[in-house]
Amino acid sequence: METCLKKVMDAVDIETFFVCKDEEEGRDLALKLLEKFGLKDTDIVFIEHSGAGARVRARGYLYRAGDQYAWLEGDK
Amino acid sequence: MNKDKKILLAPLDPVHDIGLKIMNRALKENGYETILLPPDYQPEEIIKSALENKVGAVLVSRTLGYGVAELLSKFIDQAEAVGLRENVKIAIGGMGIRVELAQELGYDAGFGAGTVPEQVIAFIEDREPKLDLSGAVKSKKNITDGFNYEYADKKIEALLDKIAEKTLAWASTKTSKAILRAELRRKLMDLPDGPEKDAAKQEYIQLSDEKIRNFYQNGTMPPYTRPLSDHEMSELAKYVKTTKDQMRMKKLQKVDKNPTVFIQYGTGCPFMDVAHIKLSESWGADGVVHFDPSWGARTEGFLEGYLTHEQDGTIISPENLQVIKASLEPSTLWQVRAHRGLNTPETVLLAGKIGADMTKINIAYGSLGGGTDPARLTVDAIQCMKYAKEFNMPFDVVTNEELCGVPAHKAFAGMLTTAHIAIKLGCRPVLQPLFVYSPEVMITGEMEDNYVDFNAAKIKALRSIINAPIWPGAPIGFLTQTEDRVQSSISTAMHGALASSLGVEAISIASSDEAYSGGPIAGPSRIDTLTAVKEAFRFFGSAGIKPTELADGMAAKIVAGILDTLEKAAECESFPEALYAGVYGSTAEGAYPGRGGKDSLMDK
């Protein structure tokens, strides 16, 4: 895992605005964006489409409870 | 630079000069002679003034915008050309200014948003700034201080007396496996290793459910649970030490009347809990509340060891609680909940022995919305109260049955009944009305216009009954928040401002992930609402929110409803009988007497 990802406490949120026709398209775009960042355990936390496009907050979990957290290992 | 030379402060800006005015005052207070130019001077005019006054330093300010970098660069080039740079320090400050940009443009220093005067003075004096990096100085607060628990409403007091006396008499001949286990736990914690301790352990195991017996006898872990390794524990200790060493805490409260702010944790993993607690302490949380898994409440007996759990709720074991307690800052209030389930006495005993500041006890909610048999929970809760008194732990009495659909007045009657039993036992309960968009108000429309009146009415009603601390929860604004973190944070902040305006002692706040159900709460979402509440406290200060005239009528209606409920309850044999009979919330209202531990009481 990249050092920058190791230091993430639990999840990475990406917030943006997609120029898209509806919520479904915005959702697909957001999940693809997370995939581009190498995030696998992903979900859409919030999405709202209105007129011009969709405001979205998409999340990729690096860790869930019970995992072994790389940030606990310090700078090793 | 010595103080013989003047300092020139020049806003290289058409309008903004507030930052320089603040600096001007600070420099004067520190014995410097200054020249503050008005806004909108040209670079040439500023340089001319610097040369004529033989200044030792020039502090230029400018809000960053399009084309500004060129202007700043032009200023420094001109200063260079006339030889001003040779003996004069030149710094730039303003919104959007960063150290890197200042260096790139050739300035000796750059000061952006958040700069304190000491940083600029240190630059002028060629020394390191003496900054207070300690953060807010916080002390632990007992939110029950100053309350005498005297009743203003004597009718309600008399009814509560009647119900409490009957209930205490009814419970006095009864005990439960949970009470026996709690006393065994005390032995397990106090006794040295040896036959007596071994016998206590065996007895404890026999009084536990099969899932727990399997753990002790066969080493079988419950689903989604694993022990934390020695290596992980050692890494956690290092993490906690490092984090404590660098801890700086913000203070959310702007004025004294702002309430103490609690957050709730229970990620499933004590490590992630510790991480969220440390993050929340940094951003100003005053207290933290431990959430355990729901299956733990339906199981007789506790596990032991450092255990992590992949689902919501962090397992209560002596070791898990100890590791969490050890991570807390000295000022942080720690609450361990014991309001429902089959292990409540042991939970309060563990909380007390390990050093919790507060616990949570409520017979009505734990029975009607928490799945525990009313009779069993009543007997266990009375023992919990005795432990709470022994360990000097106040506890809140929550009214979450409102979320099932129980009207506020009935939930309050249950809360007051529990609280009154506690008062009779010498405890110091805290009333916890919900600040919530409840099923009741959705039907009655009492929050159709605003979220202020009905919540204010709840506080007014309780204040007209008893002099007791009030801690709205849990969390405030529940069912008003959406998955939009801005909306969620604002809603929490507004409810926090309302709570403060009403002068309550504490609040529990959610993260901005409150309404998101797709995964665990993420750390940053805690910062969202802590920051939002801080901003709300800053915005309102000592000012308040004024409910409409409807709030008084709503409060009177709640009090009348409480009285009516207690009159009916006083006719019943005991508190649990009234709970079974639906007096404190009926099945039609969504309150179902729990079945966990049904028929499990034993004679003493």
PDB file of N, CA and C in Angstrom, chain A residues 8-13 15 27 41-48 55 57 59 61-76, chain B residues 226 231-232 235-236 238-239 267-269 271-272 275-276 279 308-311 483-486 512-513 516 518-525 528:
ATOM      1  N   VAL A   8      -4.139   7.001   5.959  1.00  0.00           N
ATOM      2  CA  VAL A   8      -5.579   7.307   6.048  1.00  0.00           C
ATOM      3  C   VAL A   8      -6.171   6.528   7.215  1.00  0.00           C
ATOM      4  N   MET A   9      -6.900   7.230   8.094  1.00  0.00           N
ATOM      5  CA  MET A   9      -7.427   6.561   9.280  1.00  0.00           C
ATOM      6  C   MET A   9      -8.421   5.460   8.915  1.00  0.00           C
ATOM      7  N   ASP A  10      -9.372   5.782   8.032  1.00  0.00           N
ATOM      8  CA  ASP A  10     -10.357   4.758   7.708  1.00  0.00           C
ATOM      9  C   ASP A  10     -10.852   4.817   6.267  1.00  0.00           C
ATOM     10  N   ALA A  11     -11.156   6.010   5.766  1.00  0.00           N
ATOM     11  CA  ALA A  11     -11.766   6.085   4.441  1.00  0.00           C
ATOM     12  C   ALA A  11     -11.352   7.353   3.713  1.00  0.00           C
ATOM     13  N   VAL A  12     -11.423   7.289   2.404  1.00  0.00           N
ATOM     14  CA  VAL A  12     -11.163   8.469   1.573  1.00  0.00           C
ATOM     15  C   VAL A  12     -12.485   8.886   0.948  1.00  0.00           C
ATOM     16  N   ASP A  13     -12.858  10.136   1.139  1.00  0.00           N
ATOM     17  CA  ASP A  13     -14.057  10.674   0.496  1.00  0.00           C
ATOM     18  C   ASP A  13     -13.642  11.564  -0.657  1.00  0.00           C
ATOM     19  N   GLU A  15     -15.290  14.407  -3.105  1.00  0.00           N
ATOM     20  CA  GLU A  15     -16.484  15.217  -3.351  1.00  0.00           C
ATOM     21  C   GLU A  15     -16.285  15.988  -4.635  1.00  0.00           C
ATOM     22  N   ARG A  27     -23.726   8.565 -10.235  1.00  0.00           N
ATOM     23  CA  ARG A  27     -23.281   7.467  -9.373  1.00  0.00           C
ATOM     24  C   ARG A  27     -22.214   6.617 -10.081  1.00  0.00           C
ATOM     25  N   ASP A  41     -13.125  -0.828  -1.783  1.00  0.00           N
ATOM     26  CA  ASP A  41     -14.308  -0.984  -0.932  1.00  0.00           C
ATOM     27  C   ASP A  41     -15.081   0.334  -0.986  1.00  0.00           C
ATOM     28  N   THR A  42     -15.902   0.488  -2.027  1.00  0.00           N
ATOM     29  CA  THR A  42     -16.442   1.819  -2.342  1.00  0.00           C
ATOM     30  C   THR A  42     -17.964   1.912  -2.185  1.00  0.00           C
ATOM     31  N   ASP A  43     -18.410   3.137  -2.042  1.00  0.00           N
ATOM     32  CA  ASP A  43     -19.850   3.385  -1.932  1.00  0.00           C
ATOM     33  C   ASP A  43     -20.116   4.864  -2.203  1.00  0.00           C
ATOM     34  N   ILE A  44     -21.361   5.157  -2.512  1.00  0.00           N
ATOM     35  CA  ILE A  44     -21.774   6.557  -2.639  1.00  0.00           C
ATOM     36  C   ILE A  44     -22.420   6.955  -1.311  1.00  0.00           C
ATOM     37  N   VAL A  45     -21.827   7.907  -0.625  1.00  0.00           N
ATOM     38  CA  VAL A  45     -22.388   8.352   0.658  1.00  0.00           C
ATOM     39  C   VAL A  45     -23.567   9.284   0.407  1.00  0.00           C
ATOM     40  N   PHE A  46     -23.395  10.145  -0.582  1.00  0.00           N
ATOM     41  CA  PHE A  46     -24.452  11.131  -0.856  1.00  0.00           C
ATOM     42  C   PHE A  46     -24.401  11.511  -2.329  1.00  0.00           C
ATOM     43  N   ILE A  47     -25.565  11.592  -2.920  1.00  0.00           N
ATOM     44  CA  ILE A  47     -25.639  12.136  -4.284  1.00  0.00           C
ATOM     45  C   ILE A  47     -26.966  12.853  -4.456  1.00  0.00           C
ATOM     46  N   GLU A  48     -26.912  13.990  -5.097  1.00  0.00           N
ATOM     47  CA  GLU A  48     -28.145  14.729  -5.393  1.00  0.00           C
ATOM     48  C   GLU A  48     -27.998  15.349  -6.770  1.00  0.00           C
ATOM     49  N   ARG A  55     -24.198  16.690  -7.393  1.00  0.00           N
ATOM     50  CA  ARG A  55     -23.209  16.852  -6.321  1.00  0.00           C
ATOM     51  C   ARG A  55     -23.070  15.486  -5.667  1.00  0.00           C
ATOM     52  N   ARG A  57     -20.726  12.753  -3.008  1.00  0.00           N
ATOM     53  CA  ARG A  57     -19.637  12.385  -2.089  1.00  0.00           C
ATOM     54  C   ARG A  57     -19.509  10.883  -2.170  1.00  0.00           C
ATOM     55  N   ARG A  59     -17.125   7.371  -1.420  1.00  0.00           N
ATOM     56  CA  ARG A  59     -16.194   6.944  -0.365  1.00  0.00           C
ATOM     57  C   ARG A  59     -15.537   5.613  -0.695  1.00  0.00           C
ATOM     58  N   TYR A  61     -13.404   2.840   1.459  1.00  0.00           N
ATOM     59  CA  TYR A  61     -12.860   2.462   2.776  1.00  0.00           C
ATOM     60  C   TYR A  61     -11.502   1.796   2.602  1.00  0.00           C
ATOM     61  N   LEU A  62     -10.518   2.279   3.340  1.00  0.00           N
ATOM     62  CA  LEU A  62      -9.219   1.608   3.384  1.00  0.00           C
ATOM     63  C   LEU A  62      -9.253   0.530   4.448  1.00  0.00           C
ATOM     64  N   TYR A  63      -9.948   0.848   5.535  1.00  0.00           N
ATOM     65  CA  TYR A  63     -10.058  -0.087   6.659  1.00  0.00           C
ATOM     66  C   TYR A  63     -11.471  -0.095   7.184  1.00  0.00           C
ATOM     67  N   ARG A  64     -11.878  -1.247   7.624  1.00  0.00           N
ATOM     68  CA  ARG A  64     -13.096  -1.371   8.413  1.00  0.00           C
ATOM     69  C   ARG A  64     -12.705  -1.936   9.766  1.00  0.00           C
ATOM     70  N   ALA A  65     -13.649  -1.862  10.722  1.00  0.00           N
ATOM     71  CA  ALA A  65     -13.354  -2.355  12.066  1.00  0.00           C
ATOM     72  C   ALA A  65     -12.887  -3.802  11.996  1.00  0.00           C
ATOM     73  N   GLY A  66     -11.859  -4.100  12.765  1.00  0.00           N
ATOM     74  CA  GLY A  66     -11.354  -5.468  12.807  1.00  0.00           C
ATOM     75  C   GLY A  66     -10.202  -5.708  11.851  1.00  0.00           C
ATOM     76  N   ASP A  67      -9.960  -4.763  10.930  1.00  0.00           N
ATOM     77  CA  ASP A  67      -8.819  -4.887  10.019  1.00  0.00           C
ATOM     78  C   ASP A  67      -7.526  -4.592  10.783  1.00  0.00           C
ATOM     79  N   GLN A  68      -6.398  -4.804  10.085  1.00  0.00           N
ATOM     80  CA  GLN A  68      -5.118  -4.382  10.661  1.00  0.00           C
ATOM     81  C   GLN A  68      -4.738  -3.057  10.017  1.00  0.00           C
ATOM     82  N   TYR A  69      -4.590  -2.043  10.843  1.00  0.00           N
ATOM     83  CA  TYR A  69      -4.438  -0.686  10.334  1.00  0.00           C
ATOM     84  C   TYR A  69      -2.954  -0.360  10.140  1.00  0.00           C
ATOM     85  N   ALA A  70      -2.609   0.000   8.908  1.00  0.00           N
ATOM     86  CA  ALA A  70      -1.199   0.288   8.633  1.00  0.00           C
ATOM     87  C   ALA A  70      -0.724   1.543   9.363  1.00  0.00           C
ATOM     88  N   TRP A  71      -1.634   2.496   9.635  1.00  0.00           N
ATOM     89  CA  TRP A  71      -1.194   3.719  10.350  1.00  0.00           C
ATOM     90  C   TRP A  71      -0.736   3.424  11.764  1.00  0.00           C
ATOM     91  N   LEU A  72      -1.153   2.278  12.272  1.00  0.00           N
ATOM     92  CA  LEU A  72      -0.741   1.887  13.612  1.00  0.00           C
ATOM     93  C   LEU A  72       0.725   1.487  13.636  1.00  0.00           C
ATOM     94  N   GLU A  73       1.251   1.171  12.465  1.00  0.00           N
ATOM     95  CA  GLU A  73       2.639   0.716  12.373  1.00  0.00           C
ATOM     96  C   GLU A  73       3.610   1.885  12.318  1.00  0.00           C
ATOM     97  N   GLY A  74       3.129   3.093  12.487  1.00  0.00           N
ATOM     98  CA  GLY A  74       4.007   4.263  12.461  1.00  0.00           C
ATOM     99  C   GLY A  74       4.591   4.468  11.086  1.00  0.00           C
ATOM    100  N   ASP A  75       5.883   4.850  11.022  1.00  0.00           N
ATOM    101  CA  ASP A  75       6.504   5.193   9.737  1.00  0.00           C
ATOM    102  C   ASP A  75       7.236   4.029   9.107  1.00  0.00           C
ATOM    103  N   LYS A  76       6.993   2.821   9.644  1.00  0.00           N
ATOM    104  CA  LYS A  76       7.709   1.668   9.091  1.00  0.00           C
ATOM    105  C   LYS A  76       7.322   1.440   7.641  1.00  0.00           C
TER     106      LYS A  76
ATOM    107  N   ARG B 226     -12.380 -11.338  16.802  1.00  0.00           N
ATOM    108  CA  ARG B 226     -11.056 -11.957  16.907  1.00  0.00           C
ATOM    109  C   ARG B 226     -10.261 -11.278  18.012  1.00  0.00           C
ATOM    110  N   HIS B 231       1.388  -7.949  19.191  1.00  0.00           N
ATOM    111  CA  HIS B 231       2.031  -6.946  18.331  1.00  0.00           C
ATOM    112  C   HIS B 231       1.105  -5.744  18.125  1.00  0.00           C
ATOM    113  N   GLU B 232      -0.155  -6.026  17.849  1.00  0.00           N
ATOM    114  CA  GLU B 232      -1.117  -4.926  17.657  1.00  0.00           C
ATOM    115  C   GLU B 232      -1.250  -4.100  18.936  1.00  0.00           C
ATOM    116  N   GLU B 235       1.719  -1.860  19.259  1.00  0.00           N
ATOM    117  CA  GLU B 235       1.654  -0.745  18.306  1.00  0.00           C
ATOM    118  C   GLU B 235       0.624   0.294  18.772  1.00  0.00           C
ATOM    119  N   LEU B 236      -0.470  -0.202  19.341  1.00  0.00           N
ATOM    120  CA  LEU B 236      -1.492   0.735  19.834  1.00  0.00           C
ATOM    121  C   LEU B 236      -0.925   1.596  20.961  1.00  0.00           C
ATOM    122  N   LYS B 238       2.070   2.517  21.389  1.00  0.00           N
ATOM    123  CA  LYS B 238       2.956   3.542  20.806  1.00  0.00           C
ATOM    124  C   LYS B 238       2.120   4.664  20.173  1.00  0.00           C
ATOM    125  N   TYR B 239       1.073   4.246  19.466  1.00  0.00           N
ATOM    126  CA  TYR B 239       0.201   5.233  18.808  1.00  0.00           C
ATOM    127  C   TYR B 239      -0.421   6.175  19.844  1.00  0.00           C
ATOM    128  N   THR B 267     -17.092   1.573  17.067  1.00  0.00           N
ATOM    129  CA  THR B 267     -16.845   1.113  15.696  1.00  0.00           C
ATOM    130  C   THR B 267     -16.821  -0.404  15.621  1.00  0.00           C
ATOM    131  N   GLY B 268     -16.674  -1.058  16.751  1.00  0.00           N
ATOM    132  CA  GLY B 268     -16.492  -2.511  16.777  1.00  0.00           C
ATOM    133  C   GLY B 268     -15.080  -2.856  17.210  1.00  0.00           C
ATOM    134  N   CYS B 269     -14.144  -1.981  16.870  1.00  0.00           N
ATOM    135  CA  CYS B 269     -12.738  -2.254  17.180  1.00  0.00           C
ATOM    136  C   CYS B 269     -12.232  -1.221  18.200  1.00  0.00           C
ATOM    137  N   PHE B 271      -9.332  -0.298  18.762  1.00  0.00           N
ATOM    138  CA  PHE B 271      -8.270   0.529  18.168  1.00  0.00           C
ATOM    139  C   PHE B 271      -8.871   1.681  17.373  1.00  0.00           C
ATOM    140  N   MET B 272      -9.866   1.332  16.537  1.00  0.00           N
ATOM    141  CA  MET B 272     -10.490   2.392  15.742  1.00  0.00           C
ATOM    142  C   MET B 272     -11.253   3.346  16.650  1.00  0.00           C
ATOM    143  N   ALA B 275      -8.757   5.700  17.970  1.00  0.00           N
ATOM    144  CA  ALA B 275      -8.396   6.668  16.924  1.00  0.00           C
ATOM    145  C   ALA B 275      -9.477   7.742  16.796  1.00  0.00           C
ATOM    146  N   HIS B 276     -10.734   7.316  16.797  1.00  0.00           N
ATOM    147  CA  HIS B 276     -11.828   8.292  16.679  1.00  0.00           C
ATOM    148  C   HIS B 276     -11.919   9.159  17.934  1.00  0.00           C
ATOM    149  N   LEU B 279      -9.094  11.755  17.765  1.00  0.00           N
ATOM    150  CA  LEU B 279      -9.467  12.763  16.749  1.00  0.00           C
ATOM    151  C   LEU B 279     -10.540  13.702  17.319  1.00  0.00           C
ATOM    152  N   THR B 308     -11.543  -7.515  18.992  1.00  0.00           N
ATOM    153  CA  THR B 308     -12.089  -6.630  17.967  1.00  0.00           C
ATOM    154  C   THR B 308     -13.242  -7.338  17.276  1.00  0.00           C
ATOM    155  N   HIS B 309     -14.090  -6.512  16.699  1.00  0.00           N
ATOM    156  CA  HIS B 309     -15.376  -6.990  16.210  1.00  0.00           C
ATOM    157  C   HIS B 309     -15.638  -6.284  14.893  1.00  0.00           C
ATOM    158  N   GLU B 310     -16.046  -7.028  13.869  1.00  0.00           N
ATOM    159  CA  GLU B 310     -16.161  -6.436  12.535  1.00  0.00           C
ATOM    160  C   GLU B 310     -17.464  -5.679  12.326  1.00  0.00           C
ATOM    161  N   GLN B 311     -18.332  -5.683  13.312  1.00  0.00           N
ATOM    162  CA  GLN B 311     -19.622  -5.006  13.124  1.00  0.00           C
ATOM    163  C   GLN B 311     -19.807  -3.917  14.176  1.00  0.00           C
ATOM    164  N   GLU B 483     -27.915  12.392   4.396  1.00  0.00           N
ATOM    165  CA  GLU B 483     -26.565  11.948   4.041  1.00  0.00           C
ATOM    166  C   GLU B 483     -25.690  13.087   3.498  1.00  0.00           C
ATOM    167  N   ASP B 484     -26.289  14.235   3.271  1.00  0.00           N
ATOM    168  CA  ASP B 484     -25.533  15.412   2.834  1.00  0.00           C
ATOM    169  C   ASP B 484     -24.795  15.963   4.048  1.00  0.00           C
ATOM    170  N   ARG B 485     -23.474  15.958   4.003  1.00  0.00           N
ATOM    171  CA  ARG B 485     -22.721  16.302   5.219  1.00  0.00           C
ATOM    172  C   ARG B 485     -22.882  17.767   5.622  1.00  0.00           C
ATOM    173  N   VAL B 486     -23.161  18.621   4.650  1.00  0.00           N
ATOM    174  CA  VAL B 486     -23.375  20.039   4.979  1.00  0.00           C
ATOM    175  C   VAL B 486     -24.697  20.177   5.729  1.00  0.00           C
ATOM    176  N   SER B 512     -21.350  13.702  10.811  1.00  0.00           N
ATOM    177  CA  SER B 512     -22.124  14.042   9.613  1.00  0.00           C
ATOM    178  C   SER B 512     -22.461  12.786   8.817  1.00  0.00           C
ATOM    179  N   ASP B 513     -21.968  11.628   9.247  1.00  0.00           N
ATOM    180  CA  ASP B 513     -22.334  10.352   8.622  1.00  0.00           C
ATOM    181  C   ASP B 513     -23.571   9.735   9.262  1.00  0.00           C
ATOM    182  N   TYR B 516     -25.970   8.058   7.038  1.00  0.00           N
ATOM    183  CA  TYR B 516     -25.397   7.127   6.055  1.00  0.00           C
ATOM    184  C   TYR B 516     -25.345   5.733   6.673  1.00  0.00           C
ATOM    185  N   GLY B 518     -24.442   2.881   4.798  1.00  0.00           N
ATOM    186  CA  GLY B 518     -23.723   1.944   3.940  1.00  0.00           C
ATOM    187  C   GLY B 518     -22.387   1.463   4.491  1.00  0.00           C
ATOM    188  N   GLY B 519     -21.931   2.022   5.587  1.00  0.00           N
ATOM    189  CA  GLY B 519     -20.636   1.626   6.132  1.00  0.00           C
ATOM    190  C   GLY B 519     -20.366   2.345   7.429  1.00  0.00           C
ATOM    191  N   PRO B 520     -19.202   2.068   8.016  1.00  0.00           N
ATOM    192  CA  PRO B 520     -18.883   2.713   9.289  1.00  0.00           C
ATOM    193  C   PRO B 520     -18.731   4.231   9.155  1.00  0.00           C
ATOM    194  N   ILE B 521     -18.901   4.903  10.280  1.00  0.00           N
ATOM    195  CA  ILE B 521     -18.658   6.349  10.350  1.00  0.00           C
ATOM    196  C   ILE B 521     -17.181   6.604  10.076  1.00  0.00           C
ATOM    197  N   ALA B 522     -16.894   7.555   9.202  1.00  0.00           N
ATOM    198  CA  ALA B 522     -15.489   7.880   8.908  1.00  0.00           C
ATOM    199  C   ALA B 522     -15.023   9.012   9.820  1.00  0.00           C
ATOM    200  N   GLY B 523     -13.758   8.963  10.200  1.00  0.00           N
ATOM    201  CA  GLY B 523     -13.201   9.947  11.126  1.00  0.00           C
ATOM    202  C   GLY B 523     -13.520  11.392  10.762  1.00  0.00           C
ATOM    203  N   PRO B 524     -13.284  11.803   9.514  1.00  0.00           N
ATOM    204  CA  PRO B 524     -13.504  13.214   9.184  1.00  0.00           C
ATOM    205  C   PRO B 524     -14.941  13.681   9.417  1.00  0.00           C
ATOM    206  N   SER B 525     -15.904  12.750   9.362  1.00  0.00           N
ATOM    207  CA  SER B 525     -17.302  13.160   9.549  1.00  0.00           C
ATOM    208  C   SER B 525     -17.539  13.609  10.989  1.00  0.00           C
ATOM    209  N   ASP B 528     -16.571  17.271  11.019  1.00  0.00           N
ATOM    210  CA  ASP B 528     -17.610  18.130  10.412  1.00  0.00           C
ATOM    211  C   ASP B 528     -18.535  18.695  11.480  1.00  0.00           C
TER     212      ASP B 528
END
